[in-house]
PDB file of C-alpha atoms in Angstrom:
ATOM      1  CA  UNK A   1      99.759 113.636 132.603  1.00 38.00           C
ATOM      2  CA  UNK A   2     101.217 110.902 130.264  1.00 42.00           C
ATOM      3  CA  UNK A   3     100.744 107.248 131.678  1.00 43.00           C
ATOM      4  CA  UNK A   4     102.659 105.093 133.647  1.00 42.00           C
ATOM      5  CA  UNK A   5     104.428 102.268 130.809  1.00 45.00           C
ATOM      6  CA  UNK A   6     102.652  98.935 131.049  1.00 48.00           C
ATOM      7  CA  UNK A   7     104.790  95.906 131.594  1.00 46.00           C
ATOM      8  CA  UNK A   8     105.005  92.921 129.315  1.00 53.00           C
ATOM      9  CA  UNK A   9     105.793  90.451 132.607  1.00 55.00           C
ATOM     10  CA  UNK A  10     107.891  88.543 130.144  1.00 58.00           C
ATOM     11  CA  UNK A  11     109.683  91.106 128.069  1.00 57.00           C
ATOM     12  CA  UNK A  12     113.342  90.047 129.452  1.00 49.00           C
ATOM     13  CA  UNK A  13     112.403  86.166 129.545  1.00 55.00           C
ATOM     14  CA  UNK A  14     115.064  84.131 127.809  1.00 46.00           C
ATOM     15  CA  UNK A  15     117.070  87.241 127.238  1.00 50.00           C
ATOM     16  CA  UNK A  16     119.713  87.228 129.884  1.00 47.00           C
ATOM     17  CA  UNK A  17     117.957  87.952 132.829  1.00 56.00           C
ATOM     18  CA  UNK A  18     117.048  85.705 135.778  1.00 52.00           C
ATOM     19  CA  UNK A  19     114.061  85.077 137.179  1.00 68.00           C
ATOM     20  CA  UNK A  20     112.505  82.642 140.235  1.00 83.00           C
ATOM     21  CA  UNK A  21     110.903  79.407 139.391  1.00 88.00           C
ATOM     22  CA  UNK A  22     107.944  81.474 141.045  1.00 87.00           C
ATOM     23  CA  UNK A  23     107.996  84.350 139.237  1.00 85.00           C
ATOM     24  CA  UNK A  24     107.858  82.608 136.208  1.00 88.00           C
ATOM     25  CA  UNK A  25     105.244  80.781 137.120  1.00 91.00           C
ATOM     26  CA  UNK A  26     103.177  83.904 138.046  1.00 88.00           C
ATOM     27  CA  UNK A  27     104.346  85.741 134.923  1.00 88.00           C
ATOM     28  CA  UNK A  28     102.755  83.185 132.963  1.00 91.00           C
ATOM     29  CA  UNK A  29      99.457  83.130 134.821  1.00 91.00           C
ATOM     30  CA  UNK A  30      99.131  87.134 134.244  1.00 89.00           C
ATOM     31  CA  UNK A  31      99.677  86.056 130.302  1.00 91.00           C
ATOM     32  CA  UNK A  32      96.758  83.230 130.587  1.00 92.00           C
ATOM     33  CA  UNK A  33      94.542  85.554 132.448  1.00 92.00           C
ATOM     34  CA  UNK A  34      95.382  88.585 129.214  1.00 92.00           C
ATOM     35  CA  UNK A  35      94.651  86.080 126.688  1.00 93.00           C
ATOM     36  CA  UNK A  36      91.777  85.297 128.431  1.00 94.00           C
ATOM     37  CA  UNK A  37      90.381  88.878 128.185  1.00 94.00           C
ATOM     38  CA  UNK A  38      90.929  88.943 124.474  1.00 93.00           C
ATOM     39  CA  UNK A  39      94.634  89.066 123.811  1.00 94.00           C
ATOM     40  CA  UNK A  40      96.041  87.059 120.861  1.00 95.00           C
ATOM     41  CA  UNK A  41      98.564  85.230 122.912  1.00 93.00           C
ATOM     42  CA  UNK A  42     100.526  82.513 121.340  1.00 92.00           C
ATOM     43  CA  UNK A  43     101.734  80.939 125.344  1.00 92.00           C
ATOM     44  CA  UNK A  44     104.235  78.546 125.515  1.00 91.00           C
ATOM     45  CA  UNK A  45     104.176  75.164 127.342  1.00 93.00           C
ATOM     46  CA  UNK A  46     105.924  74.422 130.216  1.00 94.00           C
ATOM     47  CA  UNK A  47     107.295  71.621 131.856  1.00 95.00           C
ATOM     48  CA  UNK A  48     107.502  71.534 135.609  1.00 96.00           C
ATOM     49  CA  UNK A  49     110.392  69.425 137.493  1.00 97.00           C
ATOM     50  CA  UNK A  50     109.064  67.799 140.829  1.00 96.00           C
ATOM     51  CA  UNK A  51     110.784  66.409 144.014  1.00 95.00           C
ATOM     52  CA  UNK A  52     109.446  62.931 143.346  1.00 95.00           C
ATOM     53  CA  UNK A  53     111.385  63.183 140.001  1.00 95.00           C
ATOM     54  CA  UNK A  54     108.407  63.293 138.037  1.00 95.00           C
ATOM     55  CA  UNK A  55     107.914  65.796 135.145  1.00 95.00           C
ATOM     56  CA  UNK A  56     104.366  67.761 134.576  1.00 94.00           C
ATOM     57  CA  UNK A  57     104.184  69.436 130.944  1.00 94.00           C
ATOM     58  CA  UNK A  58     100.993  72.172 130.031  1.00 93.00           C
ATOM     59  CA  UNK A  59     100.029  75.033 129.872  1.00 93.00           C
ATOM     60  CA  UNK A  60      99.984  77.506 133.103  1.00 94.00           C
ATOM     61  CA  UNK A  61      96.292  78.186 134.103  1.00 93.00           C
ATOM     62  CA  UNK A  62      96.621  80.117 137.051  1.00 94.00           C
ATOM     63  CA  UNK A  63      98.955  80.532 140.114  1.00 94.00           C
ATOM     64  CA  UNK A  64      98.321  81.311 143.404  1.00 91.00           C
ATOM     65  CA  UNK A  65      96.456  80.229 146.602  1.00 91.00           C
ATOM     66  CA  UNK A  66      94.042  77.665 146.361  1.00 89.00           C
ATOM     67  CA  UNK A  67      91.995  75.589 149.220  1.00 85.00           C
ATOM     68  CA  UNK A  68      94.725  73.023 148.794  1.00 80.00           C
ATOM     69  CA  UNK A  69      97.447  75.743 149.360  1.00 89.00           C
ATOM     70  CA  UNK A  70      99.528  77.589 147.140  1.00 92.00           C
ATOM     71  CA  UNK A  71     100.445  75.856 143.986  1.00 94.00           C
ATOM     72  CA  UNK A  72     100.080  76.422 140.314  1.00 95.00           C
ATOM     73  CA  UNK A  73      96.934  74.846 137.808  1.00 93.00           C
ATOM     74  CA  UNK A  74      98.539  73.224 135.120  1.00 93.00           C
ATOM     75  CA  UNK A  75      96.354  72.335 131.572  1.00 92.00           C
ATOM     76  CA  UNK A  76      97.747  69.074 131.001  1.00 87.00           C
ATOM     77  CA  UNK A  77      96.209  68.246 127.877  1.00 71.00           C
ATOM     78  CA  UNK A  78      93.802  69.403 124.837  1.00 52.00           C
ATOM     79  CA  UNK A  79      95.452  73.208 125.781  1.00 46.00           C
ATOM     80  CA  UNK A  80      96.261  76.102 123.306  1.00 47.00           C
ATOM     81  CA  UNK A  81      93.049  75.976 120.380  1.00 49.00           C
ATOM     82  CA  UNK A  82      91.335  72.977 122.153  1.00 46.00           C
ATOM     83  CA  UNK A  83      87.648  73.500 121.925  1.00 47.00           C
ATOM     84  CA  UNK A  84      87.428  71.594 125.940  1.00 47.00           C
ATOM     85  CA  UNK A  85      87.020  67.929 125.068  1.00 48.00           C
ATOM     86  CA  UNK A  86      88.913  65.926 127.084  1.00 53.00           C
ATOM     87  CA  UNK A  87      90.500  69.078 128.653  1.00 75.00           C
ATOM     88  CA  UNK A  88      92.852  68.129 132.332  1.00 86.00           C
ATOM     89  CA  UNK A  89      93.661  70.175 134.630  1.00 89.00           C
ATOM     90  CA  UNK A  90      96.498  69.286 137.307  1.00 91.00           C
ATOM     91  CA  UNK A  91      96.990  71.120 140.388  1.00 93.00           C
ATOM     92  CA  UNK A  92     100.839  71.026 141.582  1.00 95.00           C
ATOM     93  CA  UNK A  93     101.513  72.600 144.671  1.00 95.00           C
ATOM     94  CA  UNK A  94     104.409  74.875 145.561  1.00 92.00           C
ATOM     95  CA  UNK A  95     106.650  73.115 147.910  1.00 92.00           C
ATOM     96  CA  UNK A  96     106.645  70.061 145.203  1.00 96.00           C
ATOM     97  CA  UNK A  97     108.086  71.913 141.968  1.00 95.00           C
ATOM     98  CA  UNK A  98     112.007  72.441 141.875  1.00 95.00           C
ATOM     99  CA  UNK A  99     112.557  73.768 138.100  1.00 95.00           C
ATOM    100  CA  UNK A 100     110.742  74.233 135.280  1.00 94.00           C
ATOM    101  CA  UNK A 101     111.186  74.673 131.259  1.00 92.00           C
ATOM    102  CA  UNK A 102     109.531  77.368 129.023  1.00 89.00           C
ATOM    103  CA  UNK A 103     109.476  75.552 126.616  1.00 92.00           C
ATOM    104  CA  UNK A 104     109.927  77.799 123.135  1.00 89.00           C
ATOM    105  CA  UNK A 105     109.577  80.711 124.706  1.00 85.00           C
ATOM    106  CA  UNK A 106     109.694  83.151 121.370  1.00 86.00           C
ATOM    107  CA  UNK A 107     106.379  82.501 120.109  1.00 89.00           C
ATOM    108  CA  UNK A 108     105.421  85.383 122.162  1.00 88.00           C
ATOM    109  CA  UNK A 109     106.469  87.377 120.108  1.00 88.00           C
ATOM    110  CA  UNK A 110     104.237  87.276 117.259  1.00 91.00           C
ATOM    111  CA  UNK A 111     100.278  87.452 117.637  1.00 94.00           C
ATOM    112  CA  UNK A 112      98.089  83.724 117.525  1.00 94.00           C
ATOM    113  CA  UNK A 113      96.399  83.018 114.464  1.00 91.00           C
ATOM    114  CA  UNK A 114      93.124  83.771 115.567  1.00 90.00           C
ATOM    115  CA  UNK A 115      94.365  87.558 114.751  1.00 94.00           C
ATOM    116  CA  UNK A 116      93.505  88.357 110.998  1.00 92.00           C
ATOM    117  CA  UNK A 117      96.425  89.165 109.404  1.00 93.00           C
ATOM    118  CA  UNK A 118      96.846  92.884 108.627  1.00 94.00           C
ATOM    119  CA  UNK A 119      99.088  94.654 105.677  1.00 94.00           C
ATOM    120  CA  UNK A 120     100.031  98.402 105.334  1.00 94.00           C
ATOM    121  CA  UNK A 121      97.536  98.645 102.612  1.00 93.00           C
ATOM    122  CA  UNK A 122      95.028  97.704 105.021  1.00 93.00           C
ATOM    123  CA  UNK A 123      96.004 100.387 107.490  1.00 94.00           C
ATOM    124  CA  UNK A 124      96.067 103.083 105.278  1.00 92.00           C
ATOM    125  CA  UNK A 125      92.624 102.012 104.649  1.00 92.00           C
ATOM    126  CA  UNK A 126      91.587 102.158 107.495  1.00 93.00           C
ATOM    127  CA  UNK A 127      93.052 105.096 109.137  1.00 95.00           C
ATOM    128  CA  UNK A 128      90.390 107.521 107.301  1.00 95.00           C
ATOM    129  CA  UNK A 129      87.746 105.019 108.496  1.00 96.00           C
ATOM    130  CA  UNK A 130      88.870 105.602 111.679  1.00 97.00           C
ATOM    131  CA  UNK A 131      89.065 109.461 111.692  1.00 97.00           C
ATOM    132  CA  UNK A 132      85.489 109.517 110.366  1.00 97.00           C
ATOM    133  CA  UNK A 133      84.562 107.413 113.192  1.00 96.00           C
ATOM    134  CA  UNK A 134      85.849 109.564 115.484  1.00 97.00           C
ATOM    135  CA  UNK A 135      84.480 112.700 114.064  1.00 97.00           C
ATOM    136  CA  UNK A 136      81.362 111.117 113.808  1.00 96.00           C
ATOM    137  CA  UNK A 137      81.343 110.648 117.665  1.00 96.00           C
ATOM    138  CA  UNK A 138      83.422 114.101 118.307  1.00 97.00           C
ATOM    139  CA  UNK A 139      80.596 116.280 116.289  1.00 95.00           C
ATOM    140  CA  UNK A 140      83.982 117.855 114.622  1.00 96.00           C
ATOM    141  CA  UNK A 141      86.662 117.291 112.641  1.00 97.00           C
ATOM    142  CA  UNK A 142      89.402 114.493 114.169  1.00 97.00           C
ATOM    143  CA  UNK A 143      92.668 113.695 112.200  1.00 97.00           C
ATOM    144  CA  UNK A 144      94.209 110.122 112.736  1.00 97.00           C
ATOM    145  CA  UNK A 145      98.001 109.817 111.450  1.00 96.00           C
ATOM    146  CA  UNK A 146     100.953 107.041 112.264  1.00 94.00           C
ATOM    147  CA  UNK A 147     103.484 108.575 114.698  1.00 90.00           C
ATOM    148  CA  UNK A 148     106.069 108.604 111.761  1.00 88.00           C
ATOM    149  CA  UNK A 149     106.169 108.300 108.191  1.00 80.00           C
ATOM    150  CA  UNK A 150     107.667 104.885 107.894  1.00 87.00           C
ATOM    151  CA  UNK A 151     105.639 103.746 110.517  1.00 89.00           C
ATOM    152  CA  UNK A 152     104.413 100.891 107.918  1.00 90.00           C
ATOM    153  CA  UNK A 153     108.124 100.123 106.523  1.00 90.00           C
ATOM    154  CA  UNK A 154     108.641  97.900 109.413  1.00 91.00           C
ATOM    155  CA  UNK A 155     107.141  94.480 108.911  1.00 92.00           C
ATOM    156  CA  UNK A 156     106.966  94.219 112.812  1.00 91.00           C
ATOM    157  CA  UNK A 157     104.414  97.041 113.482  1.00 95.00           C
ATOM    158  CA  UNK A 158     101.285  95.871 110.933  1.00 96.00           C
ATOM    159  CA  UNK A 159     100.047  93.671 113.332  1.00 96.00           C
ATOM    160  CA  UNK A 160     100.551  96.115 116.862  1.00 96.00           C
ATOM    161  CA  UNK A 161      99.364  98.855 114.794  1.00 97.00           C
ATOM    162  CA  UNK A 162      96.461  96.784 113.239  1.00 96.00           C
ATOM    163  CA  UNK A 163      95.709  95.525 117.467  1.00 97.00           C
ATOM    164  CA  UNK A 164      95.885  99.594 118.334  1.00 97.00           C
ATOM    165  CA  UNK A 165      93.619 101.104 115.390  1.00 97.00           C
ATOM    166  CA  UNK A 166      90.848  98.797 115.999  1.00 95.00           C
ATOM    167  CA  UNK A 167      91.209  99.437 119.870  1.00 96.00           C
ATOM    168  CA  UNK A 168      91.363 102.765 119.553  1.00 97.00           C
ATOM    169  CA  UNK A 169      87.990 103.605 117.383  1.00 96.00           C
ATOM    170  CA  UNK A 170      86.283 101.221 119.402  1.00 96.00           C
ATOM    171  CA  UNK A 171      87.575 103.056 122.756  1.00 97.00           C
ATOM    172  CA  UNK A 172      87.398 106.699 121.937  1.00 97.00           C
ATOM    173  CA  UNK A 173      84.038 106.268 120.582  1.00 96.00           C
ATOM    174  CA  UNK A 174      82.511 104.906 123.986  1.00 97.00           C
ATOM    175  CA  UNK A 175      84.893 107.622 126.065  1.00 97.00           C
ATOM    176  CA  UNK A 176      83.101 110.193 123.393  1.00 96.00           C
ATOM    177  CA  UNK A 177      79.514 109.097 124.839  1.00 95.00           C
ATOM    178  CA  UNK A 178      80.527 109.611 128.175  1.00 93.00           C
ATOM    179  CA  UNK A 179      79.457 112.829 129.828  1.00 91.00           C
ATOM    180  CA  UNK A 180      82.007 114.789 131.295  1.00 92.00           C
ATOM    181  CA  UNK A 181      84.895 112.893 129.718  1.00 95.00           C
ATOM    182  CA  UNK A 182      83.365 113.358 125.857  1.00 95.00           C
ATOM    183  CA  UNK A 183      83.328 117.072 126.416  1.00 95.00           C
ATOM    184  CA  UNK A 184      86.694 117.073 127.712  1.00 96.00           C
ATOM    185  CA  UNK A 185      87.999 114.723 124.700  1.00 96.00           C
ATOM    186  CA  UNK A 186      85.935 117.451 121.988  1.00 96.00           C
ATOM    187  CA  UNK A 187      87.515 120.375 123.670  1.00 96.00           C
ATOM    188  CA  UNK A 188      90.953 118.668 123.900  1.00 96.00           C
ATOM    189  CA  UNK A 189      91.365 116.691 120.860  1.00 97.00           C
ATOM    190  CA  UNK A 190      92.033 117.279 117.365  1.00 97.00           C
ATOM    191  CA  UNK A 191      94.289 114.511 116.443  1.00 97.00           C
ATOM    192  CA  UNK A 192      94.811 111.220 117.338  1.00 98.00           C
ATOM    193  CA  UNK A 193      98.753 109.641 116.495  1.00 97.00           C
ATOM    194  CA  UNK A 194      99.399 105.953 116.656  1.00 97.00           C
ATOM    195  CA  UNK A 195     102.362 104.930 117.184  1.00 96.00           C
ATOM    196  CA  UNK A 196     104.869 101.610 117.889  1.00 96.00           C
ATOM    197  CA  UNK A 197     107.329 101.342 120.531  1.00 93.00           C
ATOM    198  CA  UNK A 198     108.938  99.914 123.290  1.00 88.00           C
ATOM    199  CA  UNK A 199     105.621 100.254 126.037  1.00 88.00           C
ATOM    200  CA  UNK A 200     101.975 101.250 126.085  1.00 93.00           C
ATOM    201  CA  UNK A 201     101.183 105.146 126.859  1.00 94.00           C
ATOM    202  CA  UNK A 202      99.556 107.326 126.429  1.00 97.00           C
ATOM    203  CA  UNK A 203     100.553 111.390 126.323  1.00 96.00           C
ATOM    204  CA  UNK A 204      97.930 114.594 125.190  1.00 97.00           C
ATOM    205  CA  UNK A 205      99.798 117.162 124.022  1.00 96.00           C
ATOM    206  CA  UNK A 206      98.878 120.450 122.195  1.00 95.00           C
ATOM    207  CA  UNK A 207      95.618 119.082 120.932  1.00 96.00           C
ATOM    208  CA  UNK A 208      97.577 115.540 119.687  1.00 97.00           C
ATOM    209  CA  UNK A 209      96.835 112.243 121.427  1.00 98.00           C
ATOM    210  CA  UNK A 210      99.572 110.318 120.875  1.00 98.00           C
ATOM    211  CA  UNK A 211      98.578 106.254 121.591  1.00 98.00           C
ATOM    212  CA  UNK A 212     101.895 103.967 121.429  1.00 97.00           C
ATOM    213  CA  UNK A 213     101.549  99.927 121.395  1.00 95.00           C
ATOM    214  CA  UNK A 214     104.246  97.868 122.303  1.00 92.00           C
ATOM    215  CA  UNK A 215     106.014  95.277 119.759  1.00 90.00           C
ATOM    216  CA  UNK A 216     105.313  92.900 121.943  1.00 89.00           C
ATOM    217  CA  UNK A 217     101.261  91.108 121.609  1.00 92.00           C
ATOM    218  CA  UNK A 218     101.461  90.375 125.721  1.00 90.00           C
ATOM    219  CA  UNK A 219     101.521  94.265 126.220  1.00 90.00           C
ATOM    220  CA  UNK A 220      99.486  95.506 123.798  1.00 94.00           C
ATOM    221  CA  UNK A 221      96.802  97.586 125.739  1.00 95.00           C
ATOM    222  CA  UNK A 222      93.203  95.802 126.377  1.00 95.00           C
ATOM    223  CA  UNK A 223      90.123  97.800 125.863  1.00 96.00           C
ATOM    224  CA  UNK A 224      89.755  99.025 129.692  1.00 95.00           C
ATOM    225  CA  UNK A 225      93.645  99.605 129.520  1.00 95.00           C
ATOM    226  CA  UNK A 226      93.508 101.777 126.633  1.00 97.00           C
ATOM    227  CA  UNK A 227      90.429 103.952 128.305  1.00 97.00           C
ATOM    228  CA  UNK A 228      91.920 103.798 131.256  1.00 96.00           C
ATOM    229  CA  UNK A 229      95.198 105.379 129.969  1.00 97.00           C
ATOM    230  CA  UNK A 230      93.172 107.740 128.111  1.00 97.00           C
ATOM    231  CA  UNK A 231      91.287 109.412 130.931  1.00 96.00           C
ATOM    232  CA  UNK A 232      94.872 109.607 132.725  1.00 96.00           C
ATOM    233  CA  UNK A 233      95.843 111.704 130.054  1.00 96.00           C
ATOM    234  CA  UNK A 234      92.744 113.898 130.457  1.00 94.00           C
ATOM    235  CA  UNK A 235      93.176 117.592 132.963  1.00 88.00           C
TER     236      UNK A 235
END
């Protein structure tokens, strides 16, 4: 059974389609929340427009109910690569914010700096690192390949590929330690493709796992993701 595609809550943001004040502001606390769990999210500021006429700009926190009611937490200073000093946070409630601005909303699209920059020498590198690692934890044999042969020509997939490699040894090796799922993995797998496309998923077919990252750093899969879809794919 392949898995359901993940959902990069921001994916048509700034590209034609329209969203709620609300649902932006929700969409941006599932981002915060991602990046909090280990994502290299680049998130863009906002600005929120209020009743009084007064303007709040930051970063979005977290949305949702609170003791005071439902509202969003806004990082109103120090924010993205503070280390904390002098950090505010502003709680604006809902009834009180009108509009809002994403303010540069395409940075998005490319991983924070805190990723180390990959290359496609550096992948082919490590792709037999990885199939040893797997083998290692398999007890047999284990081929790793890209989905396609110029997976690498594209500038835009180093750094989701990079992301889904390291994931991937670091997740299949755990799954491999687990009983009942590790025998199922040795029995089912022989090959493990990686992939870049439009969505997350996972799909076991014939012996292959294929693993696909999006383009996208918000919806690249997380560790528990990634095992998650994994054992989805599993009979």
């Amino acid at each position: 059974m392949s898995t359901p595609p993940m959902v990069d809550p921001l994916e048509s943001l700034a590209r034609g389609n329209v969203r709620s004040v609300w649902e932006v502001l929700e969409a941006m606390s599932i981002l915060m929340r991602r990046r909090n769990e280990g994502l290299p999210l680049n998130l863009p500021q906002v600005t929120l427009y209020l009743r009084s006429g007064r303007e709040v700009t930051g970063l979005i926190r977290e949305y949702g109910e609170f003791r005071q009611g439902r509202g969003v937490l806004l990082i109103t200073s120090g924010g993205y690569g503070s280390h904390g000093e002098g950090l505010d946070v502003t709680f604006v409630p809902d009834g009180v914010i009108e509009a809002l601005t994403l303010h540069e909303a395409t940075v998005l699209d490319a991983p924070a700096k805190s990723m180390p920059e990959s290359s496609p020498m550096h992948l082919r590198r490590h792709l037999p690192a990885l199939a040893d690692t797997l083998s290692s934890a398999w007890g047999s044999k284990v081929a790793v390949e890209l989905g396609s042969a110029d997976e690498l020509e594209s500038e835009a997939h180093i750094q989701p590929l990079a992301w889904l490699v390291e994931r991937t040894g670091e997740v299949l090796a755990k799954l491999a330690s687990t009983p009942d799922v590790g025998d199922v993995l040795r029995e089912r797998v022989r090959k493990v493709k990686l992939s870049v496309g439009d969505a997350f998923g996972a799909r076991l077919s014939e012996g292959t796992l294929g693993l696909t990252t999006s383009r996208r750093p918000a919806a690249w899969p997380l560790e528990s993701e990634l095992a998650r879809a994994v054992m989805d794919t599993l009979p």
